[in-house]
mmCIF file of N, CA and C in Angstrom:
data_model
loop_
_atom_site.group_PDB
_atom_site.id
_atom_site.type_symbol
_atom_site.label_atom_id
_atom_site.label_comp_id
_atom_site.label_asym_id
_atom_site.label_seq_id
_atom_site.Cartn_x
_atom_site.Cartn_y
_atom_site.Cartn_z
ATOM 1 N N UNK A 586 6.245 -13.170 -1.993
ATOM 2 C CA UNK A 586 7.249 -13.285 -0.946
ATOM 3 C C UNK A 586 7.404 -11.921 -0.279
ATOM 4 N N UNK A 587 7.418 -11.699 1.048
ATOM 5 C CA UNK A 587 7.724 -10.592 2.025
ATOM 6 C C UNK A 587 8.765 -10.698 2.834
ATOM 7 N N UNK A 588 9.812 -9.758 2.826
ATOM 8 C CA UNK A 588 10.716 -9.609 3.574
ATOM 9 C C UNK A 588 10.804 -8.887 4.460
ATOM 10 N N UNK A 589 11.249 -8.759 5.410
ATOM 11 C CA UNK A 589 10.658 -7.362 6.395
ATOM 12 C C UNK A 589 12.184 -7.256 7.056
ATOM 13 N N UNK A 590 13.049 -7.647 6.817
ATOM 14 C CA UNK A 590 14.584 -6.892 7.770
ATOM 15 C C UNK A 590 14.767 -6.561 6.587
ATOM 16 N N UNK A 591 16.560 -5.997 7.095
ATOM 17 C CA UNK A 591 16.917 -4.768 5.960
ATOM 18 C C UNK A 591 17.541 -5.569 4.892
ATOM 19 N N UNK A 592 17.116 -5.214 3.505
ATOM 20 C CA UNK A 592 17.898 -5.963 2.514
ATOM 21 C C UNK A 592 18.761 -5.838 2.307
ATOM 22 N N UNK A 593 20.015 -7.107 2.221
ATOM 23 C CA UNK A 593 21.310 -7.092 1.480
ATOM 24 C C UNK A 593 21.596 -7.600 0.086
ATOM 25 N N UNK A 594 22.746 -6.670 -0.158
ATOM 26 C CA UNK A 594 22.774 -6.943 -1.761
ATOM 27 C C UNK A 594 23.027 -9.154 -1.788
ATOM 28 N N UNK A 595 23.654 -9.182 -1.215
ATOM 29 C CA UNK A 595 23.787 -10.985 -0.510
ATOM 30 C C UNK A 595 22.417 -11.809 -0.922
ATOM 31 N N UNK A 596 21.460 -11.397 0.294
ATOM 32 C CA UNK A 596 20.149 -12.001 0.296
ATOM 33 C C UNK A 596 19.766 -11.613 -1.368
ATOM 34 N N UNK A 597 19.722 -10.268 -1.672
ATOM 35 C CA UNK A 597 18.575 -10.017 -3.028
ATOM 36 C C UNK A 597 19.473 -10.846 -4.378
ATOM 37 N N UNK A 598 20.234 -11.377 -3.899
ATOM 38 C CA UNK A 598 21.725 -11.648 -5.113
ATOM 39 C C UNK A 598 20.635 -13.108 -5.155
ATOM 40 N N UNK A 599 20.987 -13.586 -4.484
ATOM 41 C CA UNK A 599 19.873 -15.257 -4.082
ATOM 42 C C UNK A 599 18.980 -15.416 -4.952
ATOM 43 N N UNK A 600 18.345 -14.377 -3.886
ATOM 44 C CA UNK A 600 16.591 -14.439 -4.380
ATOM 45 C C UNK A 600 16.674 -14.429 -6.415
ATOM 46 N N UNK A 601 17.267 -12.985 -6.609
ATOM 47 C CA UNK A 601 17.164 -12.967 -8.305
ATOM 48 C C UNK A 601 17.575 -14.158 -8.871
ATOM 49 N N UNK A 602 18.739 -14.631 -8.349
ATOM 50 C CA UNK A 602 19.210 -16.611 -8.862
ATOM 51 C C UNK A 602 18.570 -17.269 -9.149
ATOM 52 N N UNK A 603 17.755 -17.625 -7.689
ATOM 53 C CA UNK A 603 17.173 -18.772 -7.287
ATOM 54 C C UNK A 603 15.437 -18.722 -7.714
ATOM 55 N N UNK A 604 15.230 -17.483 -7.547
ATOM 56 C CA UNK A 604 13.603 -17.298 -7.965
ATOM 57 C C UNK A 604 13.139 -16.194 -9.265
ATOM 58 N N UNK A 605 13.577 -15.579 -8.877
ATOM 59 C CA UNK A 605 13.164 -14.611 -10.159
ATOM 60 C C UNK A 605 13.887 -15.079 -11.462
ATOM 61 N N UNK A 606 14.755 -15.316 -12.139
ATOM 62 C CA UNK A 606 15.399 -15.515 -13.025
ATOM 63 C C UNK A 606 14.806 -17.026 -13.679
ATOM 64 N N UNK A 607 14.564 -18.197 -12.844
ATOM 65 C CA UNK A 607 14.166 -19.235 -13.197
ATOM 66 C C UNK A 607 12.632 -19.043 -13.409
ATOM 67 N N UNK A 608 11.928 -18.191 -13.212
ATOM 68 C CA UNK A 608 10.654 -18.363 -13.147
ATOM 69 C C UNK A 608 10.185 -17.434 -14.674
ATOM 70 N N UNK A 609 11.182 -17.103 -15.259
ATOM 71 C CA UNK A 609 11.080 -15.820 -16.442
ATOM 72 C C UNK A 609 11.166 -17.065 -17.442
ATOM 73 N N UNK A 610 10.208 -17.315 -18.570
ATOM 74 C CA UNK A 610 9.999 -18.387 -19.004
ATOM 75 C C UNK A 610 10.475 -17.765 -20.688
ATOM 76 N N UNK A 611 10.296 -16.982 -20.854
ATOM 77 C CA UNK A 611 10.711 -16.225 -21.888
ATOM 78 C C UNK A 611 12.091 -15.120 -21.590
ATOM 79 N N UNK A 612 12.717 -14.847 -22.361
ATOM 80 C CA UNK A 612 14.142 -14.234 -22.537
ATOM 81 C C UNK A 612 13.595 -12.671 -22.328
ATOM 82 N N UNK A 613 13.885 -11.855 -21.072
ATOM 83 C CA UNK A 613 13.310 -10.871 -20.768
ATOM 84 C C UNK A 613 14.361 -9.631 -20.361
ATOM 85 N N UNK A 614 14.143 -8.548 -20.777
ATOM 86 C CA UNK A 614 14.788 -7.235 -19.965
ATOM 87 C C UNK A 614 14.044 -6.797 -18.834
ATOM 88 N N UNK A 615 14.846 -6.776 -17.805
ATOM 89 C CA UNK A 615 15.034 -6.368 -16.384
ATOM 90 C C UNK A 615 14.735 -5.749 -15.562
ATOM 91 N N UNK A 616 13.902 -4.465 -15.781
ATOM 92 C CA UNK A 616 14.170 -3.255 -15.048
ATOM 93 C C UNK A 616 14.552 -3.056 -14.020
ATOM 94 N N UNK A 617 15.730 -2.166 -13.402
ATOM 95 C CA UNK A 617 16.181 -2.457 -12.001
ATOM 96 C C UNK A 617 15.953 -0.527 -11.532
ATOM 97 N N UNK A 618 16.015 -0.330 -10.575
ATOM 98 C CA UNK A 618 16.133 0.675 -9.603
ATOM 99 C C UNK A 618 17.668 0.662 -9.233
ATOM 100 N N UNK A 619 18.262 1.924 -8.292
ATOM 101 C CA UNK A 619 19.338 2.144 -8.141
ATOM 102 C C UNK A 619 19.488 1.529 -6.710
ATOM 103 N N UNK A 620 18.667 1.052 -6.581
ATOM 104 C CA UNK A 620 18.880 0.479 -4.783
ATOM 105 C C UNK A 620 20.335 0.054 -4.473
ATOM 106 N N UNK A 621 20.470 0.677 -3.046
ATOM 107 C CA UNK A 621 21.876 -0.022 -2.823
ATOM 108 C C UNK A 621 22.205 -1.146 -3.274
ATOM 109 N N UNK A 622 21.302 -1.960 -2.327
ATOM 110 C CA UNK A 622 21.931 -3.872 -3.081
ATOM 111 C C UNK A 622 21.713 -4.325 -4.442
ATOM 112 N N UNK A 623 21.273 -3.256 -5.125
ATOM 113 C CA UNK A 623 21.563 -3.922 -6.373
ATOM 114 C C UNK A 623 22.667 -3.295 -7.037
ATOM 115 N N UNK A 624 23.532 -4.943 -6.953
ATOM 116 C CA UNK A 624 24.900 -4.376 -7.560
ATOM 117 C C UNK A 624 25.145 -5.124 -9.145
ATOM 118 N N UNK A 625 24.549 -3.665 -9.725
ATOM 119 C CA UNK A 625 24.601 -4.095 -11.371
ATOM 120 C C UNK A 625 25.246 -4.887 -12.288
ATOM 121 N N UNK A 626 26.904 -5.016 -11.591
ATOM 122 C CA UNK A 626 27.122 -6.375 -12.572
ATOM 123 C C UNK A 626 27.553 -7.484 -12.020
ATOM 124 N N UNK A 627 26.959 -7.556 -10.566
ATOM 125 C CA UNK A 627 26.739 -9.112 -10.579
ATOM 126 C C UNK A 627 25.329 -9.795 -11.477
ATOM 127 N N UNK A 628 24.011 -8.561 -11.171
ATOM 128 C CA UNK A 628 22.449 -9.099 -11.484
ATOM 129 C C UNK A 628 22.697 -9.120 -13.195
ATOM 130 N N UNK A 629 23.615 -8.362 -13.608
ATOM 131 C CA UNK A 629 23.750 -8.409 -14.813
ATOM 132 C C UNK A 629 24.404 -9.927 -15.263
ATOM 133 N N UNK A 630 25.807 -9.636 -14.382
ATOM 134 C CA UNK A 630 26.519 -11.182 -14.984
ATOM 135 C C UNK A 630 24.984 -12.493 -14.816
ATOM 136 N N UNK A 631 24.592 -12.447 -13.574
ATOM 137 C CA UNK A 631 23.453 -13.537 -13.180
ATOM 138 C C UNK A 631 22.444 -13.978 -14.476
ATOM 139 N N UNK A 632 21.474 -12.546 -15.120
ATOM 140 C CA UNK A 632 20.870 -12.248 -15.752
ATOM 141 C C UNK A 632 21.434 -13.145 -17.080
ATOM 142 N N UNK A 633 22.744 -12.826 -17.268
ATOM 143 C CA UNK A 633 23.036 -13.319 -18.489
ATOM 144 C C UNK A 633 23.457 -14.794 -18.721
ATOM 145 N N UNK A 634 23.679 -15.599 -17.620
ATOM 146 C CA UNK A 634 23.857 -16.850 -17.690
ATOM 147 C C UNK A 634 21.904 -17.329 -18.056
ATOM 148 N N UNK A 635 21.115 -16.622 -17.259
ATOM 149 C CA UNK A 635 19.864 -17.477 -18.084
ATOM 150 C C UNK A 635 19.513 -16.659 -18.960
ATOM 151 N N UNK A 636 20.167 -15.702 -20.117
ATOM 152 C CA UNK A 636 19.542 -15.022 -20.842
ATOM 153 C C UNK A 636 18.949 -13.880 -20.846
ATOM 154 N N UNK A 637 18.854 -13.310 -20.226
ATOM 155 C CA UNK A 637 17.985 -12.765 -19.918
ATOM 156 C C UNK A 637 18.815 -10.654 -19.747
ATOM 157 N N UNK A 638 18.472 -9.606 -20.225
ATOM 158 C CA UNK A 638 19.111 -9.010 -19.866
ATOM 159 C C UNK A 638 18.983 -7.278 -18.529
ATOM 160 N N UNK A 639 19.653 -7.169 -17.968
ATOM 161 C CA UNK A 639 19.123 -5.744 -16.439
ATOM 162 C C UNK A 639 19.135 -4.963 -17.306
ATOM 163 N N UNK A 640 18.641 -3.730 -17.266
ATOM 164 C CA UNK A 640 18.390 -2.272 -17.745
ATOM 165 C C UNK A 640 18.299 -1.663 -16.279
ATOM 166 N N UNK A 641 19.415 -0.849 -15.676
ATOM 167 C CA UNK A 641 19.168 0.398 -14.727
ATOM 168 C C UNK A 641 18.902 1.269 -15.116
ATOM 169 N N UNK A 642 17.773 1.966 -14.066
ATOM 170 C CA UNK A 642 17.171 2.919 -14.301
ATOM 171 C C UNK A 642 17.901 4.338 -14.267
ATOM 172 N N UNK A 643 18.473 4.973 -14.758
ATOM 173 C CA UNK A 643 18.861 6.088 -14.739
ATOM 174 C C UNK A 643 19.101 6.970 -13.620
ATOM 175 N N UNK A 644 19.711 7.427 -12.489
ATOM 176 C CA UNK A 644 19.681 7.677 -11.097
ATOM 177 C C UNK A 644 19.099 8.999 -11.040
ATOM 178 N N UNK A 645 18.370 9.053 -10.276
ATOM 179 C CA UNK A 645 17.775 10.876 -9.583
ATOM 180 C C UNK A 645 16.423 10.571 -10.634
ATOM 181 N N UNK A 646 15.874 9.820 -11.308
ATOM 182 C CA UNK A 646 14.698 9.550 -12.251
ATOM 183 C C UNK A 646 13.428 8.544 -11.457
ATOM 184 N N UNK A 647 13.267 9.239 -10.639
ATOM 185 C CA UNK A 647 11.692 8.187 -10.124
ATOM 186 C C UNK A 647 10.534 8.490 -11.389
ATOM 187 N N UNK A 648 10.530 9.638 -12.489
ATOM 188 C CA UNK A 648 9.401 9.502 -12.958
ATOM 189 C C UNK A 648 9.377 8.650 -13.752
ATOM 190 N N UNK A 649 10.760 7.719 -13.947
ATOM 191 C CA UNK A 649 10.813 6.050 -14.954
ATOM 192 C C UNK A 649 10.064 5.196 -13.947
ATOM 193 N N UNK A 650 10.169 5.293 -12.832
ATOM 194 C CA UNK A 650 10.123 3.915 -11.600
ATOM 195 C C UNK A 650 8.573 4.037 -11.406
ATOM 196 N N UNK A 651 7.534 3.800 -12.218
ATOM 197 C CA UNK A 651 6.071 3.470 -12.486
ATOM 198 C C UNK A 651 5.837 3.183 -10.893
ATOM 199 N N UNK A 652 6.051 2.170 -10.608
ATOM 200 C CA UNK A 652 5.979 1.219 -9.293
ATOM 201 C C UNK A 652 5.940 2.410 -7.862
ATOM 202 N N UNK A 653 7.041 3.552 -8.588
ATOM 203 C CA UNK A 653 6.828 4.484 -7.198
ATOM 204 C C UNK A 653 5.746 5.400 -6.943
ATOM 205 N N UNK A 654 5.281 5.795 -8.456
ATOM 206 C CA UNK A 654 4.345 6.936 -8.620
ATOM 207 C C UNK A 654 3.225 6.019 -8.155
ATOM 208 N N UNK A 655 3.011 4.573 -8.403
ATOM 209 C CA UNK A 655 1.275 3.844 -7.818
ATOM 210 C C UNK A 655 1.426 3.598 -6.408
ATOM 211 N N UNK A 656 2.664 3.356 -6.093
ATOM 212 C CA UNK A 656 2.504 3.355 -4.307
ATOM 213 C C UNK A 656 2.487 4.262 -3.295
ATOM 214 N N UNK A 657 2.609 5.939 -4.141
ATOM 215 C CA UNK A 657 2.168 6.579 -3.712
ATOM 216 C C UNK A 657 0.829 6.760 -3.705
ATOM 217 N N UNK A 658 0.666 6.341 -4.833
ATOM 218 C CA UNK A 658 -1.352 6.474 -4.671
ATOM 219 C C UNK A 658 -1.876 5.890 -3.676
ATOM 220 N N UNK A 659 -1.084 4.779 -3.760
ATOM 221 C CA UNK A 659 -2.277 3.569 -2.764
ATOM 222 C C UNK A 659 -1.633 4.380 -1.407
ATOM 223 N N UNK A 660 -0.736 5.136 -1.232
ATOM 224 C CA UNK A 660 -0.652 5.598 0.385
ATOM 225 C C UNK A 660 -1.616 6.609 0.396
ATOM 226 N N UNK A 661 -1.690 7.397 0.018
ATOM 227 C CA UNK A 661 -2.814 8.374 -0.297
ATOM 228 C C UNK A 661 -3.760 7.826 -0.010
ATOM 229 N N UNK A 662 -4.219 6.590 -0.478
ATOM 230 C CA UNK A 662 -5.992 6.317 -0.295
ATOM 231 C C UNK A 662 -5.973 5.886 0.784
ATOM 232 N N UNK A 663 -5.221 5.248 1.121
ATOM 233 C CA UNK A 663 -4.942 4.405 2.707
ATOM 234 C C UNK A 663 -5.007 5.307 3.980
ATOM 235 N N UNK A 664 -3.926 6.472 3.774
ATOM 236 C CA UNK A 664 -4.265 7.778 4.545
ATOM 237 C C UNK A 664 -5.761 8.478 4.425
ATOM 238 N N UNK A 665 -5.945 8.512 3.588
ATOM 239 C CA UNK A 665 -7.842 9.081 3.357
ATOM 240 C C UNK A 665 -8.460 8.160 4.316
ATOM 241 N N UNK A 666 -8.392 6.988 4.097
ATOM 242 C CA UNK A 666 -9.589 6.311 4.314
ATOM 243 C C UNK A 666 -9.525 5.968 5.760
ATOM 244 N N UNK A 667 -8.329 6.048 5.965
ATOM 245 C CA UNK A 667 -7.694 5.537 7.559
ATOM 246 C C UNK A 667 -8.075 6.969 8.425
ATOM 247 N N UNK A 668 -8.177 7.973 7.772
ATOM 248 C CA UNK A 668 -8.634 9.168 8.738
ATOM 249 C C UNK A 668 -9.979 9.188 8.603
ATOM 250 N N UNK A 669 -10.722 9.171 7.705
ATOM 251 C CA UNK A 669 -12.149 8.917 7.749
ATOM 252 C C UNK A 669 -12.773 7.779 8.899
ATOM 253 N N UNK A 670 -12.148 6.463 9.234
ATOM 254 C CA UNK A 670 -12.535 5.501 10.019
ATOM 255 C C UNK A 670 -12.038 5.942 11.297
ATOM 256 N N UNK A 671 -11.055 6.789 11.386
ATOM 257 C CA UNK A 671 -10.584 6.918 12.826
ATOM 258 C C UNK A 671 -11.621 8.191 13.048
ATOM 259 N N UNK A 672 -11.923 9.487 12.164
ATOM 260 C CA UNK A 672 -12.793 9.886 12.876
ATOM 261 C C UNK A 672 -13.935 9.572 13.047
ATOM 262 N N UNK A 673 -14.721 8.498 12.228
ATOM 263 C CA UNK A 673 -16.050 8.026 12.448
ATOM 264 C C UNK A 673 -15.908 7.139 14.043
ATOM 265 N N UNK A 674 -14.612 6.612 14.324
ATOM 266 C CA UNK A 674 -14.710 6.385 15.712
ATOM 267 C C UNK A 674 -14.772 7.358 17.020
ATOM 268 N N UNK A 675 -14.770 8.122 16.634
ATOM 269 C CA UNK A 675 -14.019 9.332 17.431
ATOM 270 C C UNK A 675 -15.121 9.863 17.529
ATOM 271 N N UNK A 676 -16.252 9.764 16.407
ATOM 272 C CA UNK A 676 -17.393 10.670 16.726
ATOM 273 C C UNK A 676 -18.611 9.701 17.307
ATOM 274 N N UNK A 677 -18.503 8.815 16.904
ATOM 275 C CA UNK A 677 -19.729 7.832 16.967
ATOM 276 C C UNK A 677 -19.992 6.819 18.162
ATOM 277 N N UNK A 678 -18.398 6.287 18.063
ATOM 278 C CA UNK A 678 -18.263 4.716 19.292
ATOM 279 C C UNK A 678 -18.304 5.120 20.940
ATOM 280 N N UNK A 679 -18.225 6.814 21.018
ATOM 281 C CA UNK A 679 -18.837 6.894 22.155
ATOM 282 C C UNK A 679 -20.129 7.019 22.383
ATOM 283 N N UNK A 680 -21.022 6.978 21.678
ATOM 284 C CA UNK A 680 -22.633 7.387 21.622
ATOM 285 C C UNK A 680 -22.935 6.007 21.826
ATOM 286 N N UNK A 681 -22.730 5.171 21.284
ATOM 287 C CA UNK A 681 -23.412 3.270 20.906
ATOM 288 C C UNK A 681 -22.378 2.915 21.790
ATOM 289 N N UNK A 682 -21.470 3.721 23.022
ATOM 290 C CA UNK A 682 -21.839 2.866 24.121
ATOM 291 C C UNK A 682 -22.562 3.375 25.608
ATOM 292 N N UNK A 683 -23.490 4.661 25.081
ATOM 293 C CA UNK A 683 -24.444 5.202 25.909
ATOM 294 C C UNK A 683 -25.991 4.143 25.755
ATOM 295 N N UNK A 684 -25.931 3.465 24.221
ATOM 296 C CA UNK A 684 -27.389 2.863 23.470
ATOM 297 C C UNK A 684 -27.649 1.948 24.731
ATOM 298 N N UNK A 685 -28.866 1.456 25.397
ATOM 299 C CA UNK A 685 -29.351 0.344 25.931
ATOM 300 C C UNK A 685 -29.924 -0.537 24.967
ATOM 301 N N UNK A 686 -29.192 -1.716 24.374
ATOM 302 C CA UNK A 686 -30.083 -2.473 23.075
ATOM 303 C C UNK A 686 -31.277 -3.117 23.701
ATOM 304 N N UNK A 687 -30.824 -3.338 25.039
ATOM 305 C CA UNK A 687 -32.379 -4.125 25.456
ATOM 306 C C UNK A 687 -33.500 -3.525 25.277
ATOM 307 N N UNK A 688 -33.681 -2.428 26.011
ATOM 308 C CA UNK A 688 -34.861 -1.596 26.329
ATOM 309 C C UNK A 688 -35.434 -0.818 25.117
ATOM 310 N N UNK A 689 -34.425 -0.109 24.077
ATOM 311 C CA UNK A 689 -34.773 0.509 23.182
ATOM 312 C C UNK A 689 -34.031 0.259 21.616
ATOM 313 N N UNK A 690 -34.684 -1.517 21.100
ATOM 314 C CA UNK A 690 -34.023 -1.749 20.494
ATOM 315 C C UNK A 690 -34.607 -0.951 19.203
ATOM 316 N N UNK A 691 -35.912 -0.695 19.182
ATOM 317 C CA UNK A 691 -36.322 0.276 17.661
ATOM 318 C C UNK A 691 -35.415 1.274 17.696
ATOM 319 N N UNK A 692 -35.206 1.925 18.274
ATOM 320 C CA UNK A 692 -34.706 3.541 18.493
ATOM 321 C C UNK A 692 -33.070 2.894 18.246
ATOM 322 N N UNK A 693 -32.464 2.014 19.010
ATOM 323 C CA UNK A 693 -30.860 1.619 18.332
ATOM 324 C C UNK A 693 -31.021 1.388 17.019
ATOM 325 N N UNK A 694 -31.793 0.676 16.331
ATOM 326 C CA UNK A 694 -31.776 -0.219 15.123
ATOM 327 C C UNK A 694 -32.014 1.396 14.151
ATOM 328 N N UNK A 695 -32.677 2.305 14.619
ATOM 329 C CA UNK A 695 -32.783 3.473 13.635
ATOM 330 C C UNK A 695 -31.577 4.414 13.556
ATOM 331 N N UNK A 696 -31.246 4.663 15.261
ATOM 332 C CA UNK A 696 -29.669 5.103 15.460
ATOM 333 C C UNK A 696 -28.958 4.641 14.372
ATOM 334 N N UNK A 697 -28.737 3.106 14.434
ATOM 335 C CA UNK A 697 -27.430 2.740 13.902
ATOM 336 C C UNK A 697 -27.723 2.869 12.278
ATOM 337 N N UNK A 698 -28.841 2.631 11.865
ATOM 338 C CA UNK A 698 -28.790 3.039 10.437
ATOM 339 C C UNK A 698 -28.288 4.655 10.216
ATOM 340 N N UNK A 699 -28.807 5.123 11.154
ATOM 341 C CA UNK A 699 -28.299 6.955 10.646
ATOM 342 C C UNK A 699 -26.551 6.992 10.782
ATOM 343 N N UNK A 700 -26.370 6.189 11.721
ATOM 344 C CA UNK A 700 -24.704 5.991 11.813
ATOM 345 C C UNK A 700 -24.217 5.699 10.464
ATOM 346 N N UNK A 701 -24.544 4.580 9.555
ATOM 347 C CA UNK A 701 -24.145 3.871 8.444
ATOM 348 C C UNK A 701 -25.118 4.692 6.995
ATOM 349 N N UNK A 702 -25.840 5.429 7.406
ATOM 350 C CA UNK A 702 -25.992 6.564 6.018
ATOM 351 C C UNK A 702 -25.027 7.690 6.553
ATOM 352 N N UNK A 703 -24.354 8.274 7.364
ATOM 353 C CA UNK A 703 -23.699 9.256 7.831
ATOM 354 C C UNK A 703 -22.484 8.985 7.116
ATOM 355 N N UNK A 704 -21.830 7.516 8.035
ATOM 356 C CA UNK A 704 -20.519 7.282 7.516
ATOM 357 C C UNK A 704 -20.140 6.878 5.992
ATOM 358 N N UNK A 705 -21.384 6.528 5.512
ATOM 359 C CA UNK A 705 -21.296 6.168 3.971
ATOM 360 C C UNK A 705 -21.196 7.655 2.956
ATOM 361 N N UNK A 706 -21.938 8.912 3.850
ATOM 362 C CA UNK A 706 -21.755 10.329 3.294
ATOM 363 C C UNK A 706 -20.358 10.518 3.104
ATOM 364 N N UNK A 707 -19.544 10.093 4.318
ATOM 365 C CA UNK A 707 -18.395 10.617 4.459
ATOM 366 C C UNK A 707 -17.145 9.923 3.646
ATOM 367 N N UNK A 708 -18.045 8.598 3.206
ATOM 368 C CA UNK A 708 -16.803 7.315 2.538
ATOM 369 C C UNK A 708 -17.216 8.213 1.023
ATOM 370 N N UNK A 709 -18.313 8.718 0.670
ATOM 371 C CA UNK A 709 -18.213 8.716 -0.613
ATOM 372 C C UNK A 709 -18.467 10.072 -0.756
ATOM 373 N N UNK A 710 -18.644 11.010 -0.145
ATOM 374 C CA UNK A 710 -18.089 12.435 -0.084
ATOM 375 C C UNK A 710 -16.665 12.885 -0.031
ATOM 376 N N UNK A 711 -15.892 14.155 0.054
ATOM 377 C CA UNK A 711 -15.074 15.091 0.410
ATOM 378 C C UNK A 711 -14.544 14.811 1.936
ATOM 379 N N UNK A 712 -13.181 13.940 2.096
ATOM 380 C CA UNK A 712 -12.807 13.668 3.864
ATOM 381 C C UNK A 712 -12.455 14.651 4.364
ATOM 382 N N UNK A 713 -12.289 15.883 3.023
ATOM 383 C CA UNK A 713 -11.813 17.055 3.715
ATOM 384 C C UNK A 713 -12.140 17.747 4.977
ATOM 385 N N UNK A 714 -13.227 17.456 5.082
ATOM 386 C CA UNK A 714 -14.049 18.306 6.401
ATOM 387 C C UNK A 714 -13.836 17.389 7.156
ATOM 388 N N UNK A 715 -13.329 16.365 7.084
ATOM 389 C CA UNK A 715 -12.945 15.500 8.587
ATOM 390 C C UNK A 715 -11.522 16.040 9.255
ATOM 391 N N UNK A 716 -10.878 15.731 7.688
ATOM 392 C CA UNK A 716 -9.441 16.241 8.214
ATOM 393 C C UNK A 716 -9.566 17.659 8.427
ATOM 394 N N UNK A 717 -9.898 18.036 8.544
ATOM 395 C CA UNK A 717 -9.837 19.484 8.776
ATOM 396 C C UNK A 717 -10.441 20.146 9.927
ATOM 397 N N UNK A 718 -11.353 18.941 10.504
ATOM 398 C CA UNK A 718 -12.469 19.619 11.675
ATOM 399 C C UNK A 718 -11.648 18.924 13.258
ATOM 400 N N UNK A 719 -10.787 17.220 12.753
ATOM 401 C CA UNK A 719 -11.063 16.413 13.633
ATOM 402 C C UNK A 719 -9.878 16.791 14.234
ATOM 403 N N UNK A 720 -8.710 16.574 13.400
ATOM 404 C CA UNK A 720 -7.344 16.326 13.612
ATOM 405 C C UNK A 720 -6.629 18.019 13.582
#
């Protein structure tokens, strides 16, 4: 499920009710974050009608909140990889649209392989020298 407006403690009160709590098939502890809308002893009172019990996380402590330290990773790779493709456009997609494929399709077909051993240097090399040359 994706939500994309701003969450209220209201809406997330629901959701834990109606979906998360019924779907916990075994008697489980909680882990919660300090997020505004989560207001600890309602999810708590909630929690405890199906059994089940919240543990908050301790406040000013992200190095408990696992979930934050991996989504920083995945932004990290996302930023890498997203600057690597923007400069392989930046260097390349104006050249292949100088190519004539009609007339000189050997000479494109060799072009474009050197394009795709180049950019594969750069996917599995150091982006450093991109970021550093392009931007």
């Amino acid at each position: 499920m994706t939500y994309e407006n701003t969450m209220t403690s209201a809406f997330f009160e629901k959701w834990f009710e109606e979906h998360l709590l019924p779907s916990l098939s075994v008697k489980s502890v909680i882990i919660m974050d300090n997020a505004q809308f989560h207001r600890m002893k309602v999810l708590k009172a909630l929690a405890e009608k199906f059994g089940h019990v919240v543990l908050p996380l301790s406040p000013y402590s992200p190095e408990l909140n696992l979930i934050e330290k991996q989504w920083g990773n995945l932004k990290s790779i996302y930023v890498k990889f997203y600057l690597i493709l923007m400069s392989f456009g930046m260097l390349f997609c104006p050249i292949l649209d100088l190519i004539d494929y009609n007339k000189n399709i050997k000479y494109s077909a060799l072009f474009i392989f050197l394009l795709i051993v180049i950019f594969s240097i750069f996917i599995l090399g150091d982006s450093k020298f991109i970021q550093n040359r392009i931007y």
